[in-house]
Amino acid sequence: MANKRSNTMMKPFGRLSITSMIAVIGAAACIPDAPPRPDELRGTSYPAPLEKPDFSLIRTNGDTFDFRAETDGFVTLLFFGYTHCPDVCPIHMANIAAVLRNLPPDVSRAVKVVMVSTDPDRDTPDRFGPWLAQFDPSFVGLIGPIEEVNAIQSRLQLPPASKYGDDPGSYTVGHSARVIAFTADNRAHVSYPFGTRQNDWAHDLPLLVKAEWETR
Amino acid sequence: MRLNWMALAAAAVSCSSPDSSDSPAQITRSGTLEITDAYAPAPASADVGSLYFTVINHGGEADTLVAIETSAGGTASLHDMVRIDGTMRMQATGAVEVAPSHTLRMAPGGYHVMIEHVTVRPEVGDTLDVIVTFARAGQVELRVPILTYSDVARLLEDPGDRRH
Ligand SMILES: [Cu+2]
């Protein structure tokens, strides 16, 4: 459904989206379970899909988490943030958790949420684990050296996180507020900026789960 | 629409008044100031929380929000969100002026009151007592409901494009 908002959201990639839209509309006509067209999704479409990165970081429970292997076949929402953030980070996590609770189980079970800390100095497993679990105990929290975290972000076309201030009690961390959505084809076709609302997630997640993405 | 929402949240003052028709928010008046849409999410950690409200200046003179105190203890200060090179970062604003016929709207991703070094962590269902000090209007007391983050997000999302 084309609407004002999805057009607005596509503005950054306006020209490219129109080109790719025409290509996909052609394909959609003959394939029944075709991937959603960019204009059917409320997220921001990538001009070229992102490959799912291969990395391992430590989970808040102490296990090593091999991102590519552990999320294979799932719709995976990847977000970078920190627990001293009282606004952007908890709002994103709470919105996604609330929507997953209300979606049919066949959809919500197909979605994994992974948050990587951009503040490993303060986000100890003891702090980050319960912080994330209060939104949804299935959410995966990952911790690693900030250089490694920023290298992963750079592979995903995200800006590095940066620290402002020195006081350990009150420094802030600037970071991307974008949630990247990988689909079962292990690529990301779309991402979600801050401001994505619960009804946007509720609209897009079933489409992302049910679409049969072209496998190569 | 999303861009309006971002603009609303990011702009110091805007001329629109929020649609609070479906929210249980109390309206507090002090002189020519009206405060609406006051909500606080139950803090996600023991030490850091946030609080949102909207100030509408119906008067003919500017007023300035100079200080905030809450019953959660610690320090409370107005923050806004700076967007640089694809990142979002909050920073303290200091005192903020609300011009005549203008609105200071706090909402996720924009202005918020940041509560640091929380000493009394409020829970969902509790009420946060808040004292907001304005240069002209003086102290205004608010009783702010503590909700889940999810409910706060729903209540404060873009009022211009509510679907459900
Ligand atoms: Cu803040």
Short mmCIF file of C-alpha atoms and ligand atoms in Angstrom, two decimals:
data_model
loop_
_atom_site.label_atom_id
_atom_site.label_comp_id
_atom_site.label_asym_id
_atom_site.label_seq_id
_atom_site.Cartn_x
_atom_site.Cartn_y
_atom_site.Cartn_z
CA MET A 1 0.00 0.00 0.00
CA ALA A 2 1.56 3.22 -1.10
CA ASN A 3 1.01 5.97 1.41
CA LYS A 4 2.38 9.34 2.30
CA ARG A 5 4.63 8.06 5.03
CA SER A 6 6.38 5.36 3.09
CA ASN A 7 7.10 7.87 0.36
CA THR A 8 8.51 10.21 2.96
CA MET A 9 10.67 7.50 4.40
CA MET A 10 12.09 6.62 1.01
CA LYS A 11 13.19 10.13 0.28
CA PRO A 12 16.88 9.52 1.04
CA PHE A 13 16.93 6.85 -1.64
CA GLY A 14 14.14 8.32 -3.75
CA ARG A 15 15.68 7.96 -7.17
CA LEU A 16 17.09 4.49 -6.61
CA SER A 17 13.93 3.23 -4.99
CA ILE A 18 11.83 4.19 -7.96
CA THR A 19 14.14 2.32 -10.29
CA SER A 20 14.20 -0.77 -8.12
CA MET A 21 10.47 -0.50 -7.52
CA ILE A 22 9.76 -0.71 -11.23
CA ALA A 23 12.01 -3.77 -11.48
CA VAL A 24 10.33 -5.46 -8.51
CA ILE A 25 6.79 -4.63 -9.61
CA GLY A 26 7.51 -6.50 -12.83
CA ALA A 27 8.75 -9.52 -10.92
CA ALA A 28 5.95 -9.43 -8.36
CA ALA A 29 3.34 -9.91 -11.03
CA CYS A 30 4.41 -13.48 -11.75
CA ILE A 31 5.82 -14.78 -8.42
CA PRO A 32 3.14 -15.45 -5.77
CA ASP A 33 5.35 -15.13 -2.65
CA ALA A 34 7.52 -12.39 -4.01
CA PRO A 35 9.35 -10.16 -1.54
CA PRO A 36 7.46 -7.03 -0.58
CA ARG A 37 8.07 -4.08 -2.81
CA PRO A 38 9.96 -1.19 -1.22
CA ASP A 39 6.78 0.86 -1.26
CA GLU A 40 4.92 -1.82 0.68
CA LEU A 41 7.35 -1.60 3.58
CA ARG A 42 7.51 1.26 6.03
CA GLY A 43 11.22 0.81 6.67
CA THR A 44 13.89 2.48 4.56
CA SER A 45 14.96 0.31 1.62
CA TYR A 46 18.66 -0.10 0.89
CA PRO A 47 19.60 0.74 -2.69
CA ALA A 48 21.62 -2.49 -2.64
CA PRO A 49 20.93 -5.12 0.05
CA LEU A 50 23.51 -5.48 2.83
CA GLU A 51 25.19 -8.83 3.37
CA LYS A 52 24.75 -10.22 6.89
CA PRO A 53 28.12 -9.70 8.60
CA ASP A 54 30.10 -12.57 10.03
CA PHE A 55 31.19 -11.78 13.59
CA SER A 56 31.26 -13.30 17.05
CA LEU A 57 30.81 -11.41 20.30
CA ILE A 58 30.14 -12.44 23.89
CA ARG A 59 26.54 -12.72 25.04
CA THR A 60 25.50 -11.28 28.38
CA ASN A 61 25.21 -14.89 29.65
CA GLY A 62 28.89 -15.49 28.82
CA ASP A 63 28.38 -17.60 25.70
CA THR A 64 30.06 -16.79 22.42
CA PHE A 65 27.47 -15.71 19.88
CA ASP A 66 28.28 -16.40 16.23
CA PHE A 67 25.97 -13.85 14.65
CA ARG A 68 25.69 -15.35 11.18
CA ALA A 69 25.24 -18.91 12.37
CA GLU A 70 22.89 -18.18 15.28
CA THR A 71 20.57 -15.96 13.29
CA ASP A 72 20.53 -18.04 10.10
CA GLY A 73 17.00 -18.37 8.74
CA PHE A 74 15.51 -15.75 11.07
CA VAL A 75 14.36 -12.24 10.51
CA THR A 76 17.03 -10.58 12.62
CA LEU A 77 16.74 -7.06 13.98
CA LEU A 78 20.20 -5.71 14.79
CA PHE A 79 20.62 -2.57 16.88
CA PHE A 80 23.58 -0.80 18.46
CA GLY A 81 22.94 1.13 21.67
CA TYR A 82 23.64 1.44 25.39
CA THR A 83 21.88 1.13 28.72
CA HIS A 84 22.59 4.64 30.06
CA CYS A 85 20.38 5.87 27.22
CA PRO A 86 16.93 6.70 28.67
CA ASP A 87 15.21 7.56 25.42
CA VAL A 88 16.14 6.14 22.01
CA CYS A 89 17.40 2.70 23.09
CA PRO A 90 14.66 1.64 25.51
CA ILE A 91 11.97 3.04 23.20
CA HIS A 92 13.20 0.97 20.25
CA MET A 93 13.48 -2.19 22.36
CA ALA A 94 10.13 -1.65 24.07
CA ASN A 95 8.35 -0.97 20.78
CA ILE A 96 9.72 -4.11 19.13
CA ALA A 97 8.99 -6.23 22.22
CA ALA A 98 5.41 -4.95 22.47
CA VAL A 99 4.75 -5.72 18.81
CA LEU A 100 6.29 -9.20 18.99
CA ARG A 101 4.04 -10.03 21.95
CA ASN A 102 0.98 -9.22 19.85
CA LEU A 103 1.95 -10.84 16.55
CA PRO A 104 0.90 -14.42 15.74
CA PRO A 105 3.45 -16.88 17.19
CA ASP A 106 4.49 -18.14 13.74
CA VAL A 107 5.66 -14.60 13.00
CA SER A 108 7.17 -13.67 16.36
CA ARG A 109 9.04 -16.98 16.63
CA ALA A 110 10.73 -16.22 13.31
CA VAL A 111 12.18 -12.94 14.61
CA LYS A 112 15.40 -12.57 16.60
CA VAL A 113 16.45 -9.29 18.18
CA VAL A 114 20.13 -8.63 18.79
CA MET A 115 21.45 -5.50 20.51
CA VAL A 116 25.18 -4.77 20.56
CA SER A 117 26.43 -2.42 23.27
CA THR A 118 28.11 0.79 22.13
CA ASP A 119 29.26 1.37 25.72
CA PRO A 120 31.21 -1.75 26.71
CA ASP A 121 32.94 0.12 29.57
CA ARG A 122 29.71 0.53 31.51
CA ASP A 123 27.53 -2.18 29.95
CA THR A 124 28.78 -5.13 31.96
CA PRO A 125 26.92 -8.43 31.47
CA ASP A 126 25.33 -7.92 34.89
CA ARG A 127 23.91 -4.60 33.86
CA PHE A 128 23.14 -5.18 30.18
CA GLY A 129 21.58 -8.65 30.61
CA PRO A 130 18.69 -7.67 32.90
CA TRP A 131 18.27 -4.33 31.12
CA LEU A 132 17.53 -6.10 27.84
CA ALA A 133 15.61 -9.01 29.37
CA GLN A 134 13.02 -6.70 30.93
CA PHE A 135 11.82 -5.89 27.42
CA ASP A 136 11.92 -9.50 26.20
CA PRO A 137 13.96 -12.32 27.73
CA SER A 138 14.69 -13.71 24.26
CA PHE A 139 16.53 -10.59 23.12
CA VAL A 140 20.24 -11.19 22.72
CA GLY A 141 22.70 -8.67 24.21
CA LEU A 142 26.25 -8.70 22.88
CA ILE A 143 29.36 -7.09 24.32
CA GLY A 144 32.75 -6.62 22.70
CA PRO A 145 35.59 -4.10 22.49
CA ILE A 146 34.34 -0.79 21.06
CA GLU A 147 36.84 -0.97 18.16
CA GLU A 148 35.35 -4.29 17.12
CA VAL A 149 31.79 -2.99 17.53
CA ASN A 150 32.58 0.04 15.40
CA ALA A 151 34.22 -2.14 12.73
CA ILE A 152 31.01 -4.17 12.53
CA GLN A 153 28.97 -0.96 12.28
CA SER A 154 31.20 0.31 9.51
CA ARG A 155 30.62 -2.90 7.50
CA LEU A 156 26.91 -2.17 7.89
CA GLN A 157 27.25 1.41 6.64
CA LEU A 158 26.56 2.73 10.15
CA PRO A 159 28.60 5.53 11.70
CA PRO A 160 30.86 4.64 14.64
CA ALA A 161 29.66 5.22 18.19
CA SER A 162 31.45 8.03 19.99
CA LYS A 163 31.73 9.00 23.60
CA TYR A 164 31.06 12.56 24.80
CA GLY A 165 32.49 13.51 28.20
CA ASP A 166 34.76 11.64 30.59
CA ASP A 167 32.85 11.43 33.84
CA PRO A 168 32.02 7.72 34.11
CA GLY A 169 28.77 8.65 35.85
CA SER A 170 27.41 10.85 33.13
CA TYR A 171 29.17 10.66 29.76
CA THR A 172 26.88 10.10 26.78
CA VAL A 173 27.37 8.00 23.68
CA GLY A 174 26.34 9.16 20.23
CA HIS A 175 25.30 6.24 18.08
CA SER A 176 23.23 5.26 15.11
CA ALA A 177 19.58 4.90 16.04
CA ARG A 178 18.84 2.65 13.07
CA VAL A 179 17.65 -0.94 13.41
CA ILE A 180 18.84 -3.15 10.55
CA ALA A 181 16.48 -5.95 9.52
CA PHE A 182 18.12 -9.04 8.05
CA THR A 183 15.79 -11.50 6.37
CA ALA A 184 16.00 -15.25 5.85
CA ASP A 185 18.19 -14.74 2.78
CA ASN A 186 20.87 -13.40 5.18
CA ARG A 187 20.71 -9.96 3.67
CA ALA A 188 19.17 -6.70 4.82
CA HIS A 189 16.85 -5.06 2.34
CA VAL A 190 15.49 -2.52 4.78
CA SER A 191 16.33 -0.62 7.98
CA TYR A 192 14.28 1.28 10.53
CA PRO A 193 15.19 4.76 11.79
CA PHE A 194 14.31 6.11 15.20
CA GLY A 195 10.69 7.20 15.05
CA THR A 196 9.53 3.83 13.74
CA ARG A 197 6.31 3.20 15.61
CA GLN A 198 4.68 0.05 16.88
CA ASN A 199 2.18 0.01 14.04
CA ASP A 200 5.04 0.29 11.55
CA TRP A 201 6.74 -2.77 13.07
CA ALA A 202 3.43 -4.62 13.22
CA HIS A 203 2.93 -3.85 9.54
CA ASP A 204 6.41 -4.80 8.29
CA LEU A 205 7.49 -7.77 10.43
CA PRO A 206 4.92 -10.24 9.03
CA LEU A 207 5.87 -9.17 5.50
CA LEU A 208 9.57 -9.65 6.24
CA VAL A 209 8.93 -13.07 7.80
CA LYS A 210 6.61 -14.38 5.10
CA ALA A 211 8.36 -13.14 1.99
CA GLU A 212 10.40 -15.70 0.13
CA TRP A 213 13.52 -13.81 -0.67
CA GLU A 214 15.51 -14.87 -3.66
CA THR A 215 18.30 -17.19 -2.58
CA ARG A 216 21.51 -17.06 -4.48
CA MET B 1 4.09 12.05 9.19
CA ARG B 2 7.43 10.99 10.45
CA LEU B 3 9.34 14.02 9.28
CA ASN B 4 6.88 16.34 10.99
CA TRP B 5 7.22 14.28 14.11
CA MET B 6 10.98 14.55 14.06
CA ALA B 7 10.77 18.25 13.37
CA LEU B 8 8.31 18.71 16.20
CA ALA B 9 10.46 16.83 18.59
CA ALA B 10 13.66 18.53 17.52
CA ALA B 11 12.47 22.10 17.26
CA ALA B 12 12.78 24.22 20.39
CA VAL B 13 9.37 25.62 19.91
CA SER B 14 6.60 24.95 17.49
CA CYS B 15 3.19 26.44 16.98
CA SER B 16 1.11 23.28 17.00
CA SER B 17 -0.66 22.04 20.05
CA PRO B 18 -0.54 18.32 20.68
CA ASP B 19 -3.61 16.14 20.31
CA SER B 20 -4.12 14.65 23.72
CA SER B 21 -7.71 13.58 23.11
CA ASP B 22 -7.02 9.88 23.66
CA SER B 23 -4.49 10.23 26.45
CA PRO B 24 -5.19 10.32 30.17
CA ALA B 25 -2.80 13.24 30.64
CA GLN B 26 -3.66 15.84 33.19
CA ILE B 27 -3.53 19.45 32.22
CA THR B 28 -1.77 21.75 34.65
CA ARG B 29 -2.10 25.51 34.37
CA SER B 30 0.01 28.16 35.94
CA GLY B 31 -0.73 31.70 34.84
CA THR B 32 -0.56 31.65 31.06
CA LEU B 33 1.37 28.38 30.90
CA GLU B 34 -0.34 25.07 30.29
CA ILE B 35 1.45 21.77 30.83
CA THR B 36 0.10 18.63 29.19
CA ASP B 37 1.20 15.17 28.13
CA ALA B 38 3.36 14.55 31.17
CA TYR B 39 4.50 10.93 31.22
CA ALA B 40 7.51 9.10 32.58
CA PRO B 41 8.56 5.60 31.63
CA ALA B 42 9.52 3.29 34.48
CA PRO B 43 13.32 3.58 34.31
CA ALA B 44 14.95 0.71 32.45
CA SER B 45 17.94 0.80 34.79
CA ALA B 46 18.40 1.56 38.47
CA ASP B 47 20.13 4.86 37.85
CA VAL B 48 18.87 6.51 34.64
CA GLY B 49 15.36 7.62 33.76
CA SER B 50 13.46 10.11 31.64
CA LEU B 51 10.36 12.24 31.73
CA TYR B 52 8.36 14.03 29.05
CA PHE B 53 5.87 16.89 29.10
CA THR B 54 4.62 19.68 26.88
CA VAL B 55 4.57 23.36 27.80
CA ILE B 56 2.19 25.69 25.95
CA ASN B 57 2.64 29.40 26.47
CA HIS B 58 -0.73 31.12 25.97
CA GLY B 59 0.56 34.43 27.25
CA GLY B 60 2.00 37.47 25.54
CA GLU B 61 5.44 37.14 27.11
CA ALA B 62 8.14 34.53 26.81
CA ASP B 63 8.87 32.32 29.78
CA THR B 64 11.90 30.17 30.42
CA LEU B 65 12.11 26.68 31.85
CA VAL B 66 15.04 26.90 34.22
CA ALA B 67 14.99 23.85 36.51
CA ILE B 68 13.38 20.49 37.12
CA GLU B 69 13.29 18.38 40.27
CA THR B 70 11.72 14.96 40.67
CA SER B 71 10.90 12.58 43.48
CA ALA B 72 13.20 10.02 41.82
CA GLY B 73 16.09 11.95 43.34
CA GLY B 74 19.42 12.49 41.62
CA THR B 75 19.56 15.26 39.05
CA ALA B 76 17.00 16.13 36.40
CA SER B 77 17.89 18.26 33.40
CA LEU B 78 16.42 19.05 30.03
CA HIS B 79 18.16 17.28 27.15
CA ASP B 80 17.69 17.43 23.45
CA MET B 81 18.84 15.11 20.72
CA VAL B 82 21.58 16.17 18.35
CA ARG B 83 21.74 14.41 15.02
CA ILE B 84 25.22 14.39 13.50
CA ASP B 85 26.48 12.20 10.64
CA GLY B 86 23.81 9.58 11.11
CA THR B 87 24.13 9.40 14.89
CA MET B 88 21.85 10.61 17.63
CA ARG B 89 23.28 11.97 20.84
CA MET B 90 21.54 13.61 23.74
CA GLN B 91 22.92 16.73 25.33
CA ALA B 92 21.89 19.07 28.10
CA THR B 93 20.17 22.21 26.86
CA GLY B 94 20.37 24.49 29.89
CA ALA B 95 17.44 26.91 30.26
CA VAL B 96 14.96 26.87 27.37
CA GLU B 97 12.68 29.73 26.41
CA VAL B 98 9.07 29.18 25.40
CA ALA B 99 8.00 32.15 23.29
CA PRO B 100 4.46 33.59 23.38
CA SER B 101 1.94 31.32 21.60
CA HIS B 102 4.58 28.64 21.28
CA THR B 103 4.88 25.08 22.53
CA LEU B 104 7.83 23.18 23.93
CA ARG B 105 7.07 19.57 23.21
CA MET B 106 9.09 16.74 24.71
CA ALA B 107 8.92 13.37 22.99
CA PRO B 108 11.17 10.38 22.36
CA GLY B 109 13.98 11.27 19.97
CA GLY B 110 13.78 14.95 20.85
CA TYR B 111 13.52 16.89 24.06
CA HIS B 112 13.33 14.88 27.26
CA VAL B 113 14.08 15.38 30.91
CA MET B 114 17.03 13.16 31.76
CA ILE B 115 17.06 11.88 35.33
CA GLU B 116 20.52 10.72 36.40
CA HIS B 117 21.73 9.10 39.59
CA VAL B 118 18.19 8.00 40.43
CA THR B 119 17.86 7.22 44.15
CA VAL B 120 14.19 6.19 44.23
CA ARG B 121 13.40 4.04 41.19
CA PRO B 122 9.71 4.43 40.34
CA GLU B 123 7.68 1.52 39.00
CA VAL B 124 4.77 1.28 36.60
CA GLY B 125 1.66 2.55 38.38
CA ASP B 126 3.59 4.90 40.64
CA THR B 127 3.37 8.67 40.39
CA LEU B 128 6.41 10.85 40.01
CA ASP B 129 6.22 14.20 41.77
CA VAL B 130 7.85 16.85 39.65
CA ILE B 131 8.55 20.51 40.26
CA VAL B 132 9.25 22.54 37.14
CA THR B 133 10.62 26.04 37.69
CA PHE B 134 9.97 28.81 35.17
CA ALA B 135 11.59 32.23 35.27
CA ARG B 136 8.24 34.06 35.23
CA ALA B 137 5.60 31.54 36.26
CA GLY B 138 7.68 30.21 39.15
CA GLN B 139 7.29 26.66 40.38
CA VAL B 140 4.73 24.35 38.82
CA GLU B 141 3.99 21.01 40.45
CA LEU B 142 3.15 17.98 38.35
CA ARG B 143 2.04 14.50 39.30
CA VAL B 144 3.30 12.34 36.49
CA PRO B 145 2.08 8.78 35.89
CA ILE B 146 4.77 6.12 35.51
CA LEU B 147 4.02 3.97 32.48
CA THR B 148 5.88 1.34 30.49
CA TYR B 149 8.25 2.57 27.78
CA SER B 150 5.94 0.97 25.26
CA ASP B 151 2.94 2.99 26.46
CA VAL B 152 4.93 6.22 26.61
CA ALA B 153 6.06 5.65 23.03
CA ARG B 154 2.47 5.09 21.92
CA LEU B 155 1.15 8.17 23.71
CA LEU B 156 3.83 10.52 22.45
CA GLU B 157 4.21 9.34 18.88
CA ASP B 158 3.39 11.68 16.04
CA PRO B 159 -0.05 13.12 16.84
CA GLY B 160 -0.65 14.02 13.22
CA ASP B 161 -0.67 10.50 11.79
CA ARG B 162 -2.18 8.13 14.30
CA ARG B 163 -3.48 5.04 12.59
CA HIS B 164 -5.12 3.02 15.32
CU CU C 1 19.19 12.31 28.01
#
